Short mmCIF file of C-alpha atoms in Angstrom, two decimals:
data_model
loop_
_atom_site.label_atom_id
_atom_site.label_comp_id
_atom_site.label_asym_id
_atom_site.label_seq_id
_atom_site.Cartn_x
_atom_site.Cartn_y
_atom_site.Cartn_z
CA MET A 767 -3.10 -20.38 17.00
CA GLU A 768 -4.21 -17.39 14.99
CA THR A 769 -3.65 -13.99 16.51
CA ILE A 770 -5.41 -10.89 15.28
CA ASP A 771 -2.92 -8.23 14.23
CA ILE A 772 -4.50 -5.01 15.46
CA ALA A 773 -2.07 -2.90 13.43
CA ARG A 774 -3.24 -4.50 10.16
CA LEU A 775 -6.92 -4.13 11.04
CA LYS A 776 -6.48 -0.44 11.60
CA SER A 777 -4.40 0.09 8.46
CA GLY A 778 -7.52 0.10 6.29
CA GLU A 779 -8.89 3.00 8.26
CA VAL A 780 -5.76 5.05 7.81
CA ASN A 781 -5.51 4.46 4.12
CA LEU A 782 -8.90 4.57 2.50
CA GLY A 783 -11.14 6.32 4.95
CA THR A 784 -13.38 7.96 2.41
CA SER A 785 -16.47 7.81 0.29
CA ILE A 786 -16.08 9.67 -2.99
CA MET A 787 -18.22 9.72 -6.06
CA ALA A 788 -18.65 11.37 -9.42
CA VAL A 789 -21.59 11.05 -11.82
CA GLN A 790 -21.98 12.42 -15.31
CA PHE A 791 -25.27 13.90 -16.52
CA ASP A 792 -26.36 15.67 -19.68
CA GLY A 793 -25.04 19.15 -18.93
CA GLY A 794 -22.14 18.40 -16.59
CA VAL A 795 -20.90 16.29 -13.72
CA VAL A 796 -21.64 16.08 -10.01
CA VAL A 797 -18.73 15.20 -7.74
CA GLY A 798 -19.24 14.43 -4.08
CA ALA A 799 -17.32 13.29 -1.03
CA ASP A 800 -17.65 12.83 2.71
CA SER A 801 -15.49 14.94 5.00
CA ARG A 802 -13.64 12.65 7.37
CA THR A 803 -9.84 12.32 7.62
CA THR A 804 -8.64 9.74 10.10
CA THR A 805 -5.30 8.78 11.57
CA GLY A 806 -6.05 5.38 13.01
CA SER A 807 -9.28 5.79 14.92
CA TYR A 808 -8.81 9.49 15.63
CA ILE A 809 -10.66 11.80 13.28
CA ALA A 810 -8.02 14.35 12.38
CA ASN A 811 -10.36 16.54 10.36
CA ARG A 812 -14.17 16.14 10.35
CA VAL A 813 -14.84 18.84 7.75
CA THR A 814 -12.23 17.99 5.11
CA ASP A 815 -12.66 19.16 1.56
CA LYS A 816 -11.76 16.20 -0.61
CA LEU A 817 -12.91 17.86 -3.81
CA THR A 818 -9.80 19.48 -5.18
CA HIS A 819 -9.69 22.07 -7.93
CA VAL A 820 -7.09 21.26 -10.57
CA HIS A 821 -8.54 23.54 -13.21
CA ASP A 822 -11.55 25.80 -13.71
CA ARG A 823 -13.86 23.02 -14.83
CA ILE A 824 -11.89 19.97 -13.67
CA TYR A 825 -12.07 18.65 -10.12
CA CYS A 826 -10.64 15.54 -8.54
CA CYS A 827 -11.92 13.49 -5.61
CA ARG A 828 -9.15 12.15 -3.41
CA SER A 829 -9.12 8.93 -1.45
CA GLY A 830 -6.26 7.12 0.19
CA SER A 831 -3.35 8.73 1.94
CA ALA A 832 -4.06 12.43 2.36
CA ALA A 833 -0.40 13.41 1.88
CA ASP A 834 0.01 11.35 -1.30
CA THR A 835 -3.14 12.65 -2.97
CA GLN A 836 -2.39 16.27 -2.06
CA ALA A 837 1.11 15.97 -3.54
CA ILE A 838 -0.24 14.48 -6.78
CA ALA A 839 -3.04 17.03 -7.07
CA ASP A 840 -0.54 19.87 -6.61
CA ILE A 841 1.68 18.53 -9.39
CA VAL A 842 -1.25 18.12 -11.78
CA HIS A 843 -2.54 21.60 -10.92
CA TYR A 844 0.90 23.05 -11.75
CA TYR A 845 1.08 21.10 -15.00
CA LEU A 846 -2.39 22.15 -16.14
CA GLN A 847 -1.52 25.79 -15.56
CA ILE A 848 1.53 25.44 -17.83
CA HIS A 849 -0.62 23.58 -20.35
CA THR A 850 -3.21 26.37 -20.39
CA GLN A 851 -0.53 29.01 -20.91
CA THR A 852 1.02 27.24 -23.88
CA THR A 853 -2.11 26.02 -25.63
CA GLY A 854 -4.16 29.11 -24.83
CA SER A 855 -7.31 27.18 -23.91
CA ALA A 856 -8.60 25.03 -21.10
CA PRO A 857 -7.26 21.49 -20.94
CA SER A 858 -9.54 18.54 -21.55
CA VAL A 859 -10.56 16.28 -18.68
CA HIS A 860 -8.79 13.45 -20.51
CA THR A 861 -5.51 15.41 -20.32
CA ALA A 862 -5.89 15.93 -16.60
CA ALA A 863 -6.88 12.33 -16.02
CA THR A 864 -3.94 11.04 -18.06
CA MET A 865 -1.55 13.19 -16.03
CA PHE A 866 -2.99 11.76 -12.81
CA GLN A 867 -2.69 8.28 -14.21
CA LYS A 868 0.95 8.72 -15.23
CA LEU A 869 1.86 9.90 -11.76
CA CYS A 870 -0.08 7.15 -10.03
CA TYR A 871 1.37 4.40 -12.22
CA ASP A 872 5.01 5.51 -12.20
CA ASN A 873 4.96 5.87 -8.44
CA LYS A 874 2.73 2.91 -7.72
CA ASP A 875 5.19 1.34 -5.28
CA ALA A 876 5.23 4.43 -3.09
CA LEU A 877 1.69 5.74 -3.33
CA SER A 878 -1.63 4.89 -1.77
CA ALA A 879 -4.01 6.99 -3.82
CA GLY A 880 -7.37 6.36 -5.45
CA ILE A 881 -8.54 9.35 -7.47
CA ILE A 882 -11.66 10.18 -9.44
CA VAL A 883 -11.25 12.98 -11.99
CA ALA A 884 -14.36 14.65 -13.36
CA GLY A 885 -15.18 17.81 -15.22
CA TRP A 886 -16.42 19.53 -18.33
CA ASP A 887 -14.51 20.41 -21.47
CA LYS A 888 -15.68 21.72 -24.84
CA GLU A 889 -14.44 18.78 -26.92
CA VAL A 890 -16.36 16.04 -25.18
CA GLY A 891 -18.63 17.72 -22.66
CA PRO A 892 -18.90 16.07 -19.25
CA SER A 893 -16.73 13.08 -18.36
CA VAL A 894 -15.72 11.02 -15.32
CA TYR A 895 -12.44 9.08 -15.06
CA ASN A 896 -11.67 6.60 -12.31
CA ILE A 897 -8.03 5.97 -11.32
CA PRO A 898 -7.92 3.20 -8.72
CA LEU A 899 -4.92 2.06 -6.71
CA GLY A 900 -2.66 0.50 -9.37
CA GLY A 901 -2.75 3.48 -11.70
CA GLY A 902 -5.17 2.35 -14.39
CA LEU A 903 -7.42 4.80 -16.22
CA PHE A 904 -11.11 4.02 -16.72
CA ARG A 905 -13.72 6.32 -18.17
CA GLN A 906 -17.16 5.59 -16.75
CA PRO A 907 -20.55 7.34 -16.56
CA TRP A 908 -20.37 7.16 -12.78
CA ALA A 909 -17.62 6.15 -10.40
CA ILE A 910 -17.40 5.56 -6.66
CA GLY A 911 -14.25 5.15 -4.60
CA GLY A 912 -12.80 4.94 -1.13
CA SER A 913 -13.49 2.49 1.65
CA GLY A 914 -17.14 3.49 1.91
CA SER A 915 -17.80 2.70 -1.73
CA THR A 916 -17.82 -1.05 -1.11
CA TYR A 917 -21.06 -0.71 0.84
CA VAL A 918 -22.94 1.08 -1.90
CA TYR A 919 -22.05 -0.71 -5.13
CA GLY A 920 -25.36 -2.56 -4.96
CA TYR A 921 -27.36 0.59 -4.34
CA CYS A 922 -25.64 2.38 -7.21
CA ASP A 923 -26.08 -0.49 -9.66
CA ALA A 924 -29.75 -0.74 -8.78
CA THR A 925 -30.52 2.98 -8.85
CA TYR A 926 -28.46 4.58 -11.63
CA LYS A 927 -30.24 5.42 -14.85
CA GLU A 928 -28.97 7.23 -17.91
CA GLY A 929 -30.54 10.49 -19.07
CA TRP A 930 -30.92 12.10 -15.66
CA GLY A 931 -30.86 15.83 -15.24
CA ARG A 932 -28.97 17.87 -12.68
CA ASP A 933 -31.36 17.49 -9.75
CA GLU A 934 -31.80 13.75 -10.05
CA THR A 935 -28.04 13.30 -10.23
CA VAL A 936 -27.50 15.44 -7.13
CA GLU A 937 -30.14 13.33 -5.31
CA PHE A 938 -28.38 10.15 -6.40
CA VAL A 939 -24.98 11.33 -5.17
CA LYS A 940 -26.44 12.59 -1.90
CA ASN A 941 -28.25 9.35 -1.11
CA THR A 942 -25.31 7.17 -2.07
CA LEU A 943 -22.88 9.09 0.06
CA ALA A 944 -25.27 9.17 3.01
CA LEU A 945 -25.64 5.38 2.86
CA ALA A 946 -21.89 4.89 2.59
CA MET A 947 -21.22 7.26 5.45
CA SER A 948 -23.70 5.53 7.72
CA ARG A 949 -22.10 2.09 7.26
CA ASP A 950 -18.40 2.89 6.90
CA GLY A 951 -16.54 3.81 10.06
CA SER A 952 -13.94 5.79 8.16
CA SER A 953 -16.48 7.99 6.35
CA GLY A 954 -18.69 10.61 7.90
CA GLY A 955 -19.12 14.26 8.72
CA VAL A 956 -20.78 16.36 6.06
CA ILE A 957 -21.44 15.84 2.37
CA ARG A 958 -19.66 18.18 0.00
CA MET A 959 -20.68 18.28 -3.65
CA CYS A 960 -19.70 20.28 -6.72
CA VAL A 961 -21.88 20.59 -9.80
CA ILE A 962 -19.59 21.37 -12.74
CA THR A 963 -21.19 22.67 -15.92
CA GLU A 964 -20.03 24.74 -18.86
CA ASP A 965 -21.01 27.99 -17.16
CA LYS A 966 -19.98 27.54 -13.55
CA VAL A 967 -19.01 25.35 -10.64
CA GLU A 968 -21.62 25.27 -7.90
CA ARG A 969 -20.65 24.04 -4.46
CA LEU A 970 -23.26 22.27 -2.35
CA PHE A 971 -22.99 21.53 1.32
CA ILE A 972 -25.13 19.21 3.43
CA PRO A 973 -24.42 19.38 7.15
CA GLY A 974 -24.35 16.26 9.27
CA ASP A 975 -27.77 16.75 10.82
CA GLN A 976 -29.49 17.12 7.44
CA LEU A 977 -28.19 13.93 5.85
CA PRO A 978 -30.90 11.79 4.25
CA LYS A 979 -32.00 9.13 6.70
CA PHE A 980 -32.64 5.53 5.84
CA TRP A 981 -33.45 2.51 7.96
CA GLN A 982 -31.54 3.18 11.16
CA GLY A 983 -31.89 -0.26 12.65
CA LYS A 984 -34.22 -1.39 15.41
CA GLU A 985 -33.57 -3.31 18.59
CA VAL A 986 -35.46 -6.59 18.43
CA LEU A 987 -34.29 -8.19 21.68
CA GLY A 988 -36.11 -7.01 24.76
CA THR A 989 -39.09 -5.41 22.98
CA ASP A 990 -42.25 -7.55 23.50
CA ILE A 991 -41.70 -8.05 27.23
CA LYS A 992 -45.39 -8.66 28.06
CA LYS A 993 -45.65 -11.83 25.98
CA ASP A 994 -42.37 -13.32 27.20
CA ALA A 995 -43.05 -12.65 30.91
CA ASP A 996 -46.11 -14.98 30.99
CA LEU A 997 -44.13 -17.69 29.32
CA ALA A 998 -41.21 -17.39 31.76
CA ALA A 999 -43.47 -17.67 34.82
CA ALA A 1000 -45.22 -20.79 33.56
CA VAL A 1001 -42.12 -22.87 32.87
CA ALA A 1002 -40.44 -24.46 35.90
CA MET A 1003 -36.88 -25.56 35.44
CA ALA A 1004 -36.27 -29.25 36.11
CA VAL A 1005 -32.82 -29.71 37.61
CA ASP A 1006 -30.98 -32.95 38.21
CA ALA A 1007 -29.31 -32.82 41.61
CA MET B 162 14.06 8.85 -17.91
CA ASP B 163 10.47 8.92 -19.05
CA SER B 164 9.25 8.32 -15.56
CA MET B 165 7.30 10.75 -13.46
CA ARG B 166 8.76 9.72 -10.13
CA ILE B 167 7.83 12.13 -7.39
CA VAL B 168 10.21 10.79 -4.76
CA PRO B 169 13.38 8.71 -5.24
CA ALA B 170 12.77 4.99 -5.65
CA ARG B 171 14.12 2.64 -3.03
CA GLY B 172 17.59 1.49 -4.01
CA SER B 173 18.59 -2.05 -4.89
CA LYS B 174 19.34 -4.29 -1.95
CA ALA B 175 23.05 -4.92 -2.45
CA ALA B 176 25.32 -2.22 -3.76
CA THR B 177 29.05 -1.66 -4.21
CA THR B 178 30.48 1.82 -3.86
CA GLN B 179 33.50 2.68 -5.92
CA ASP B 180 35.18 5.36 -3.82
CA THR B 181 38.51 3.80 -4.65
CA SER B 182 38.08 3.61 -8.42
CA ASN B 183 40.68 4.89 -10.84
CA SER B 184 39.97 6.32 -14.27
CA PHE B 185 39.14 2.87 -15.65
CA GLY B 186 36.45 2.36 -13.05
CA LEU B 187 38.38 -0.40 -11.31
CA HIS B 188 39.75 -0.53 -7.79
CA ASP B 189 42.97 1.53 -7.64
CA THR B 190 45.35 -0.83 -5.82
CA LEU B 191 48.37 1.47 -6.19
CA GLN B 192 46.68 4.26 -4.28
CA TYR B 193 44.43 2.47 -1.84
CA GLY B 194 45.85 -1.01 -1.31
CA PRO B 195 44.27 -4.37 -2.01
CA ARG B 196 40.51 -4.77 -2.34
CA SER B 197 38.45 -5.40 0.75
CA LEU B 198 35.13 -7.17 0.50
CA ALA B 199 33.80 -5.51 3.61
CA ALA B 200 34.37 -2.08 2.09
CA GLU B 201 32.73 -3.01 -1.21
CA VAL B 202 29.46 -4.68 -0.29
CA VAL B 203 27.45 -1.97 1.40
CA LYS B 204 23.86 -2.23 2.48
CA THR B 205 22.22 0.96 1.30
CA SER B 206 20.26 3.01 3.75
CA ASN B 207 16.78 3.98 2.54
CA VAL B 208 16.86 7.40 4.14
CA LYS B 209 20.34 8.15 2.82
CA ASP B 210 19.40 7.18 -0.74
CA ARG B 211 16.21 9.19 -0.59
CA LEU B 212 17.92 12.32 0.66
CA GLU B 213 20.83 12.02 -1.75
CA ASN B 214 18.59 11.63 -4.79
CA TRP B 215 15.92 14.07 -3.67
CA GLU B 216 16.92 17.20 -5.61
CA ALA B 217 17.71 15.26 -8.76
CA THR B 218 14.32 13.51 -8.67
CA GLN B 219 12.39 16.75 -8.23
CA ASP B 220 14.39 18.36 -11.02
CA ASN B 221 13.75 15.39 -13.29
CA LEU B 222 10.01 15.55 -12.60
CA LYS B 223 9.91 19.21 -13.59
CA LEU B 224 11.92 18.60 -16.74
CA GLN B 225 9.64 15.69 -17.65
CA MET B 226 6.58 17.91 -17.24
CA HIS B 227 8.16 20.59 -19.42
CA ARG B 228 8.92 17.94 -22.02
CA GLN B 229 5.28 16.92 -22.10
CA ALA B 230 3.97 20.48 -22.22
CA PHE B 231 6.44 22.16 -24.56
CA GLY B 232 8.22 19.40 -26.42
CA LEU B 233 11.62 17.80 -26.22
CA HIS B 234 13.43 21.06 -26.97
CA MET B 235 12.58 22.62 -23.61
CA PRO B 236 14.43 20.29 -21.25
CA MET B 237 17.16 20.00 -23.89
CA ARG B 238 17.79 23.75 -23.91
CA ILE B 239 17.69 23.96 -20.15
CA LEU B 240 20.22 21.17 -19.76
CA MET B 241 22.38 22.65 -22.52
CA GLU B 242 22.47 26.00 -20.75
CA ARG B 243 23.46 24.34 -17.50
CA LYS B 244 26.25 22.43 -19.20
CA LEU B 245 27.60 25.51 -20.94
CA VAL B 246 27.71 27.40 -17.71
CA SER B 247 29.39 24.56 -15.81
CA GLN B 248 32.48 24.59 -18.02
CA ASN B 249 34.96 26.17 -15.67
CA PRO B 250 38.27 27.17 -17.31
CA HIS B 251 40.01 27.67 -13.97
CA MET B 252 42.15 25.18 -12.11
CA PRO B 253 40.42 23.38 -9.26
CA ALA B 254 41.72 25.86 -6.68
CA LEU B 255 39.86 25.97 -3.35
CA PRO B 256 37.18 28.68 -3.60
CA GLN B 257 34.82 27.46 -6.30
CA SER B 258 31.57 29.25 -6.93
CA ASN B 259 29.40 29.34 -10.00
CA LEU B 260 26.90 32.18 -9.78
CA HIS B 261 25.53 31.60 -13.25
CA LEU B 262 24.76 27.98 -12.47
CA ASP B 263 23.15 28.98 -9.18
CA ILE B 264 20.86 31.36 -11.04
CA LEU B 265 19.89 28.72 -13.59
CA MET B 266 19.18 26.19 -10.86
CA GLY B 267 17.09 28.73 -8.99
CA ARG B 268 19.19 28.79 -5.84
CA ASP B 269 20.70 32.25 -6.18
CA GLU B 270 18.38 33.77 -3.60
CA THR B 271 18.50 31.03 -0.99
CA LEU B 272 20.96 30.06 1.68
CA ASP B 273 21.32 26.42 2.46
CA CYS B 274 23.71 24.20 4.39
CA PRO B 275 26.28 23.73 1.60
CA ASP B 276 26.64 27.50 1.37
CA PHE B 277 28.10 27.99 4.80
CA MET B 278 29.07 24.55 6.03
CA VAL B 279 32.29 23.19 4.54
CA PRO B 280 33.51 19.75 5.56
CA VAL B 281 36.96 19.75 7.23
CA SER B 282 38.49 17.68 4.42
CA GLU B 283 37.80 20.45 1.91
CA MET B 284 39.30 23.18 4.07
CA ARG B 285 42.77 21.75 3.63
CA GLN B 286 45.03 22.69 0.71
CA PRO B 287 44.67 20.26 -2.18
CA LEU B 288 47.84 18.20 -1.91
CA ASP B 289 47.12 16.17 -5.01
CA ILE B 290 46.68 18.75 -7.74
CA HIS B 291 47.41 16.10 -10.37
CA ALA B 292 44.49 13.90 -9.31
CA ASP B 293 42.19 16.93 -9.26
CA MET B 294 43.26 18.00 -12.77
CA GLU B 295 42.88 14.43 -14.00
CA LYS B 296 39.36 14.25 -12.63
CA LYS B 297 38.47 17.60 -14.12
CA LEU B 298 39.86 16.94 -17.60
CA ARG B 299 38.29 13.55 -17.90
CA MET B 300 34.94 15.18 -17.43
#
């Protein structure tokens, strides 16, 4: 007989309770995340900031174990400060992403961390790097991660177009995250976004009551009562005694 | 080595501890008696391994980062300085303190358990000065 192991069912919620996203556009990148941190089914923090500054124009989105990703982000932040002091200029996003990747790969047996690194540097311009669980490094025009991302791969594939400007990209990130948050139990709260360009980093905040709304579902059973009532009265049940 | 381990890795499942080894690395029968299998095959404790290797792992991570940022010379110089400072010309008499090493390791302004807690075995006079000198000189 098969028994359902409650502990294993809940383990997904502890580990990857997030929807994170980063999209590159012509002048920069937009990074976004939900704001829910869960321990089991309890929401430990409903206004978390998962967009972590590792350098002036490089941010990372964290998904997975909160402790693991904070530890890694701290180490990379420290390293990039040393790097800036010795080279005298800002590090490239590729440098930051490679550092994340080294840490994630060398510690892969102990970590549960999925990270998206995105930012702007003067060599390449905007770039987005995805570092999923095993510690691989993938540069992509857009990347989604966390447990909520599984629900929106289709939406993203169908909607994304190259050559968007800042506003269209922000719209895209906002809609994607709202859809992910509405379907994933481990994602929710508010949407936090950062728009990173050469000149500045602009933080955007969308509170929970102003999230874009999509089809919310509709109860079908029990609606057209009038029609069904006539039918029920007419039919007499034949019972064999 | 080249690894960027943040926390100590879990140890191998079966391990033998050589507390009774002589200078060749073999069991010292003259001093400790015949070998005992029960004493040799020890199941390592995860917590114990983690705690024992903690400082060394953090130090190694920092040195590795310095290697990547500055080049191989940086960790080399730091380790060289530590080695120079650890060469103690004195005999292994009881009170041993190395202020220079403490400064290099960054623990000159902190107080931790080893600073004020001395195990009972180390409070006694060293009866076996020869063994201590042997250990020291074979360093």
